[in-house]
PDB file of C-alpha atoms in Angstrom:
ATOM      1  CA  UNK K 421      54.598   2.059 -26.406  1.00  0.00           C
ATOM      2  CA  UNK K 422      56.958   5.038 -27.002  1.00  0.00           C
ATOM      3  CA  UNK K 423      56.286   8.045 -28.398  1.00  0.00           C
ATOM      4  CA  UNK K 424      57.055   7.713 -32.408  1.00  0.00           C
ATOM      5  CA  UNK K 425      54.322   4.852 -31.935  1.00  0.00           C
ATOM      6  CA  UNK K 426      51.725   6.831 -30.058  1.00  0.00           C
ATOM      7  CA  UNK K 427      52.227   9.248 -32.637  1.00  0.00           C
ATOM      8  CA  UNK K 428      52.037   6.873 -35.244  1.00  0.00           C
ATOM      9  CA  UNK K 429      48.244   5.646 -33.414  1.00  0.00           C
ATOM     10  CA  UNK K 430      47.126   9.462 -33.517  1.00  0.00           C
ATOM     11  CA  UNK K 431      47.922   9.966 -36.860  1.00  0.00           C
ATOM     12  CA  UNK K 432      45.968   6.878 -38.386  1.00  0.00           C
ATOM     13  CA  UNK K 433      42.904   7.803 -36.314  1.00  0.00           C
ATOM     14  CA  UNK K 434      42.888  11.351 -37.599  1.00  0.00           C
ATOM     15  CA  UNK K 435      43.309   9.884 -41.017  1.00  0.00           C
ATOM     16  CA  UNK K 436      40.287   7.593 -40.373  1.00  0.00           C
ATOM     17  CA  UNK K 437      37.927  10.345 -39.120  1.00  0.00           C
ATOM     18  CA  UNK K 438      38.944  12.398 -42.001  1.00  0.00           C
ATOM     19  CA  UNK K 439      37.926   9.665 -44.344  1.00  0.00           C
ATOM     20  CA  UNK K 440      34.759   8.547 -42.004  1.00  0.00           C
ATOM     21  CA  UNK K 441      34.105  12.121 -42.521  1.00  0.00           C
ATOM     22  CA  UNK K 442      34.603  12.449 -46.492  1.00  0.00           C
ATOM     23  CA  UNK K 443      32.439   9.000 -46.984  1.00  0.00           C
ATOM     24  CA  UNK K 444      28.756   8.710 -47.950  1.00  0.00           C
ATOM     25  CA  UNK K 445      25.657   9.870 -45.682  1.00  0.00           C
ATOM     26  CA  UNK K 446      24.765   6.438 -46.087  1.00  0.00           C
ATOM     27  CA  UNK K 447      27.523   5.238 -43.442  1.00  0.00           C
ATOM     28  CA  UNK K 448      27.176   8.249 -41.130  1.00  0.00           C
ATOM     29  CA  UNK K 449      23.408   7.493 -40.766  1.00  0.00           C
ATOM     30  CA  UNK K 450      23.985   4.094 -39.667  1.00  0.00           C
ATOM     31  CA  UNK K 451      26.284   4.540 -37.483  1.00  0.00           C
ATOM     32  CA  UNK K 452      24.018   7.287 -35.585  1.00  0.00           C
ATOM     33  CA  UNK K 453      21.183   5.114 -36.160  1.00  0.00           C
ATOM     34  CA  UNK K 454      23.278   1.996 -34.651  1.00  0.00           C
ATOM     35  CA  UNK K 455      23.387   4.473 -31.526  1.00  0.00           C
ATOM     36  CA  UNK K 456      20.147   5.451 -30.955  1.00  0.00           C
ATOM     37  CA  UNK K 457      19.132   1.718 -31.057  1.00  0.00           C
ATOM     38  CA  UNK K 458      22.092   0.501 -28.644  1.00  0.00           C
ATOM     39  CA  UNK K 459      20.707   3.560 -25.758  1.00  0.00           C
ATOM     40  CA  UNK K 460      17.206   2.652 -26.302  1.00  0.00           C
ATOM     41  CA  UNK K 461      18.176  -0.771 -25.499  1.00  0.00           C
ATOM     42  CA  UNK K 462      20.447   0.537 -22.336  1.00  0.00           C
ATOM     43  CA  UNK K 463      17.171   2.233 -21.244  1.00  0.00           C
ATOM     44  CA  UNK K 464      14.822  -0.334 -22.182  1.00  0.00           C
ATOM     45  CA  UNK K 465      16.623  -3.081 -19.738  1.00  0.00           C
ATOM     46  CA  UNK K 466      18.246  -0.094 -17.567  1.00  0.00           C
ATOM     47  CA  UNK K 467      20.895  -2.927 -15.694  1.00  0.00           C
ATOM     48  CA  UNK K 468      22.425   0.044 -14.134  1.00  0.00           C
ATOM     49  CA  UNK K 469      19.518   1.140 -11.961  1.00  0.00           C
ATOM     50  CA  UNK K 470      18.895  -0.703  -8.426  1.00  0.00           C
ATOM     51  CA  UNK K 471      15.429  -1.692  -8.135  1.00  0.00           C
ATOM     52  CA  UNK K 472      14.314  -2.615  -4.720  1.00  0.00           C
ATOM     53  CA  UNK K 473      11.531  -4.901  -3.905  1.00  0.00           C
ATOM     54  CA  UNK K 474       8.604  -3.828  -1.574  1.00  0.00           C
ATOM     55  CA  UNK K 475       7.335  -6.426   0.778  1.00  0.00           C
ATOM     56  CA  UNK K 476       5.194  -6.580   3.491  1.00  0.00           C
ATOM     57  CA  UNK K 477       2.516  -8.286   5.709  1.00  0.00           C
ATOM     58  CA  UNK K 478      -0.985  -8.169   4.760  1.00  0.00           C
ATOM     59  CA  UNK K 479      -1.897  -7.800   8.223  1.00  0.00           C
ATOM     60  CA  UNK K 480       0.170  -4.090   7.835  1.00  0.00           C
ATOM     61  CA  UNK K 481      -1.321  -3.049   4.999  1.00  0.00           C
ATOM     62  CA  UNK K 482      -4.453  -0.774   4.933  1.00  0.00           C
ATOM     63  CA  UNK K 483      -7.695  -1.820   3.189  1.00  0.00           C
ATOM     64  CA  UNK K 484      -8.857   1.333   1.033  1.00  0.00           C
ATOM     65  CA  UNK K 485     -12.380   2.644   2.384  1.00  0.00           C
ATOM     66  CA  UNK K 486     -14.320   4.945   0.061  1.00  0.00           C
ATOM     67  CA  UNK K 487     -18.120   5.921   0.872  1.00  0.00           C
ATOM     68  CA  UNK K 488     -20.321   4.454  -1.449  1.00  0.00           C
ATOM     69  CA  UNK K 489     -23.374   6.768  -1.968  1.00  0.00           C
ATOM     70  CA  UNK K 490     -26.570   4.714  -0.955  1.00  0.00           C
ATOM     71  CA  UNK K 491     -29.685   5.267  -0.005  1.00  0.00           C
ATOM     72  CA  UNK K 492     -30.154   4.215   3.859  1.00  0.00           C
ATOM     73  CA  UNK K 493     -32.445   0.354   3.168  1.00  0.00           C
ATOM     74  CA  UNK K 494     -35.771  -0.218   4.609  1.00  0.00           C
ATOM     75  CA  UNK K 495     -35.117  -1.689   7.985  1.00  0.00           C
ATOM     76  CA  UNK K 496     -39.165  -2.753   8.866  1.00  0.00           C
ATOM     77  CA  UNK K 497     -40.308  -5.669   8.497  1.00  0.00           C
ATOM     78  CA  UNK K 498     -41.444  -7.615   5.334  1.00  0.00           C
ATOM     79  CA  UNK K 499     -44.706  -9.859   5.826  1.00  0.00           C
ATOM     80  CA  UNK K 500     -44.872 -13.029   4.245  1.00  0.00           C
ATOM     81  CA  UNK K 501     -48.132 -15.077   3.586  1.00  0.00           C
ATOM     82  CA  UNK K 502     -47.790 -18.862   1.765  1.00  0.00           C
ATOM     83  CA  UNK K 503     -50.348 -21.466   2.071  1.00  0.00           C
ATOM     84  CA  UNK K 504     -48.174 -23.062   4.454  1.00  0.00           C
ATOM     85  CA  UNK K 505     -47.147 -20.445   6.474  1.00  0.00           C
ATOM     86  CA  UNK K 506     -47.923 -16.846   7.576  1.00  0.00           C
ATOM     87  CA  UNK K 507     -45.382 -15.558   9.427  1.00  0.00           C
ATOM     88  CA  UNK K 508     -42.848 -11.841   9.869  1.00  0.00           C
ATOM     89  CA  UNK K 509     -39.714 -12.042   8.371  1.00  0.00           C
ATOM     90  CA  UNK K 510     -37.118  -9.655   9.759  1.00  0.00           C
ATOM     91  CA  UNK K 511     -35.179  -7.805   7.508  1.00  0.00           C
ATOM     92  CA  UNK K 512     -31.128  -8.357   8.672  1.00  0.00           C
ATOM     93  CA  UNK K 513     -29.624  -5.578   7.201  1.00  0.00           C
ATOM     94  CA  UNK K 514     -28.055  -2.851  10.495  1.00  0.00           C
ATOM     95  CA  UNK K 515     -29.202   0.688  10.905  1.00  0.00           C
ATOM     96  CA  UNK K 516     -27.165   3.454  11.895  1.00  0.00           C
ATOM     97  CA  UNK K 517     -28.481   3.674  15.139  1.00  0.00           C
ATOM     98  CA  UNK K 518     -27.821  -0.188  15.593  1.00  0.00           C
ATOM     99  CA  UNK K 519     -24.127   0.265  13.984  1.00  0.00           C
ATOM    100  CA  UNK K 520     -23.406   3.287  16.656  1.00  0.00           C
ATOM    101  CA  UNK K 521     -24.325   0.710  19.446  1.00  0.00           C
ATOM    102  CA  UNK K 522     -22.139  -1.976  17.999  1.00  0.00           C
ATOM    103  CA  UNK K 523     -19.805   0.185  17.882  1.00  0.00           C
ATOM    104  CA  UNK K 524     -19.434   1.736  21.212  1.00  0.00           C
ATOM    105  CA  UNK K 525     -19.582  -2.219  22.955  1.00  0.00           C
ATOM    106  CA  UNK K 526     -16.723  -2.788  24.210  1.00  0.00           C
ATOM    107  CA  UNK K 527     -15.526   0.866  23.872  1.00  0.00           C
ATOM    108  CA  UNK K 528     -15.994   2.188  27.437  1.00  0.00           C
ATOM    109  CA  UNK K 529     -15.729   6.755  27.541  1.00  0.00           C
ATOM    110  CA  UNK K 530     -16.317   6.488  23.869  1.00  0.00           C
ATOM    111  CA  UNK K 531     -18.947   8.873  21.546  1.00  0.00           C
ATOM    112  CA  UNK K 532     -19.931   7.526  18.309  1.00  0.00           C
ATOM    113  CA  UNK K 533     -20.378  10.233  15.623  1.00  0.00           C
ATOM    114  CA  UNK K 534     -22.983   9.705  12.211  1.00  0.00           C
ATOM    115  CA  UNK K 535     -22.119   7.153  10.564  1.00  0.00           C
ATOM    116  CA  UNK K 536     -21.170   6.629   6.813  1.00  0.00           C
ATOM    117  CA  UNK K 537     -21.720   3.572   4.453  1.00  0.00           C
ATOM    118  CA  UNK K 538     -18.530   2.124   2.863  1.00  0.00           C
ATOM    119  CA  UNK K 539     -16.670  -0.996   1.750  1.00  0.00           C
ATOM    120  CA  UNK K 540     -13.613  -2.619   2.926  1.00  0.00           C
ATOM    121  CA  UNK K 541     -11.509  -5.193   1.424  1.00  0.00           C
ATOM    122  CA  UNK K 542     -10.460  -8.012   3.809  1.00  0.00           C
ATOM    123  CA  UNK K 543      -8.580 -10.897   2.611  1.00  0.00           C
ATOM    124  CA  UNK K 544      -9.303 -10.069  -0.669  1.00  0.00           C
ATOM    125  CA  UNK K 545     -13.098  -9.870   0.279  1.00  0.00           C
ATOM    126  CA  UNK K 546     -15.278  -6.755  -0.282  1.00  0.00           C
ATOM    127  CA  UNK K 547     -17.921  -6.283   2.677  1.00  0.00           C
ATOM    128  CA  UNK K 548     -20.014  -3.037   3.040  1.00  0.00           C
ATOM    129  CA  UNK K 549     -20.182  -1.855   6.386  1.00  0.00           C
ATOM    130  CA  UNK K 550     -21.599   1.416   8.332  1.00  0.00           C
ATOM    131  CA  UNK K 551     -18.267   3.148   9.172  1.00  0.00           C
ATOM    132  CA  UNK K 552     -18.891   4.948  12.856  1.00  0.00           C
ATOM    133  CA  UNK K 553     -16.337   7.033  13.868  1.00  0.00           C
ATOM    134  CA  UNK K 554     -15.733   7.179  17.603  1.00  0.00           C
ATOM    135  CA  UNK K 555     -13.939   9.649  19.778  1.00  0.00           C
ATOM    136  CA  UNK K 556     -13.134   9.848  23.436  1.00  0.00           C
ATOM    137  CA  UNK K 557     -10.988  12.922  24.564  1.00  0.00           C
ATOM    138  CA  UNK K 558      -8.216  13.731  22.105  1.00  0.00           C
ATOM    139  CA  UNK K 559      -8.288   9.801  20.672  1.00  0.00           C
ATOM    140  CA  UNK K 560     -10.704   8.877  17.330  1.00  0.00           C
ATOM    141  CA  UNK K 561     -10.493   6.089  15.097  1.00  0.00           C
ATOM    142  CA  UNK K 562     -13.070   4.177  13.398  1.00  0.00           C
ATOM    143  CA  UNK K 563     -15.010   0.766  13.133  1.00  0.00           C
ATOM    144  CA  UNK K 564     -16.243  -1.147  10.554  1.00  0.00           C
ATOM    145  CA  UNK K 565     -19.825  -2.614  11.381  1.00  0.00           C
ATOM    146  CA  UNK K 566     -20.880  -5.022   8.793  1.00  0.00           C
ATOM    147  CA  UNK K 567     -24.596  -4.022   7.410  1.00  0.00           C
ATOM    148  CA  UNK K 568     -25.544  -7.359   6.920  1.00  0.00           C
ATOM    149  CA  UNK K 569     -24.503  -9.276  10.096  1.00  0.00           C
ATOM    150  CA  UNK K 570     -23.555  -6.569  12.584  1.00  0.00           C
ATOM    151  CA  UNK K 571     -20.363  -8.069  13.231  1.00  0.00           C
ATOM    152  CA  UNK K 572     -17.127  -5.625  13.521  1.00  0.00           C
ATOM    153  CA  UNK K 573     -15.154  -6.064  10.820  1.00  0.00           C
ATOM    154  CA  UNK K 574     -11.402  -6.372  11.895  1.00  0.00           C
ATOM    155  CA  UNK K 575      -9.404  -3.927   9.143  1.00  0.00           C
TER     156      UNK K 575
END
């Protein structure tokens, strides 16, 4: 293209944005509302940001724990009398002092501290356990004894 043409190009587009800009509102208003509809689609979809996917092993991931506020159950035993049968039924549910010694087998040098009642998930499986934190020298962590069958529950 040489230069009388270029000049040529210049001078129609002037000319059309002079008479773009002499036409009705009616035009200008779609065309700026053509605009805002083609960026709210660019943002809608957004193809120009990289998404990454997170994924990951259960096994890695942390169950939440949150204390639930409870009072501490009757541990005692219930009596039961039928006209077949009189005989004690033993409550199953743990106490803390139970949970701290559940705790601490298997746990050689540790201290168990008061226990808390909580849930965990597991597998997609919400038990309620005591929660006794343990401690020997500068190392702590916690486990998860199940109130019901005072098995440790693997988080």
């Amino acid at each position: 293209m040489d230069l009388k043409g270029l000049e040529y190009y210049f001078r129609n587009l002037i000319n059309y944005l002079k008479d773009f800009w002499n036409d009705g509102w009616e035009k200008k208003a779609l065309i700026v509302m053509g605009v805002v509809v083609f960026i709210i689609l660019v943002y809608a979809y957004n193809p120009f940001y990289a998404r990454t996917n997170i994924t990951g092993n259960v096994d890695s991931q942390i169950a939440p724990v949150s204390p639930v506020p409870v009072t501490t159950p009757n541990t005692g035993t219930v009596s039961s009398n039928n006209s077949t049968n009189s005989s004690d039924n033993v409550n199953y549910l743990i106490s803390e002092e139970q949970a701290k010694k559940i705790a601490l087998q298997g746990n050689s040098g540790f201290r168990a501290g008061q226990p808390i009642q909580g849930t965990v998930v597991v597998n997609q499986t919400t038990t309620v356990v005591w929660i006794v934190p343990i401690t020997k020298a500068s190392q702590s962590k916690n486990v998860y004894v199940d109130v019901n069958t005072g098995k440790i529950v693997e988080v």
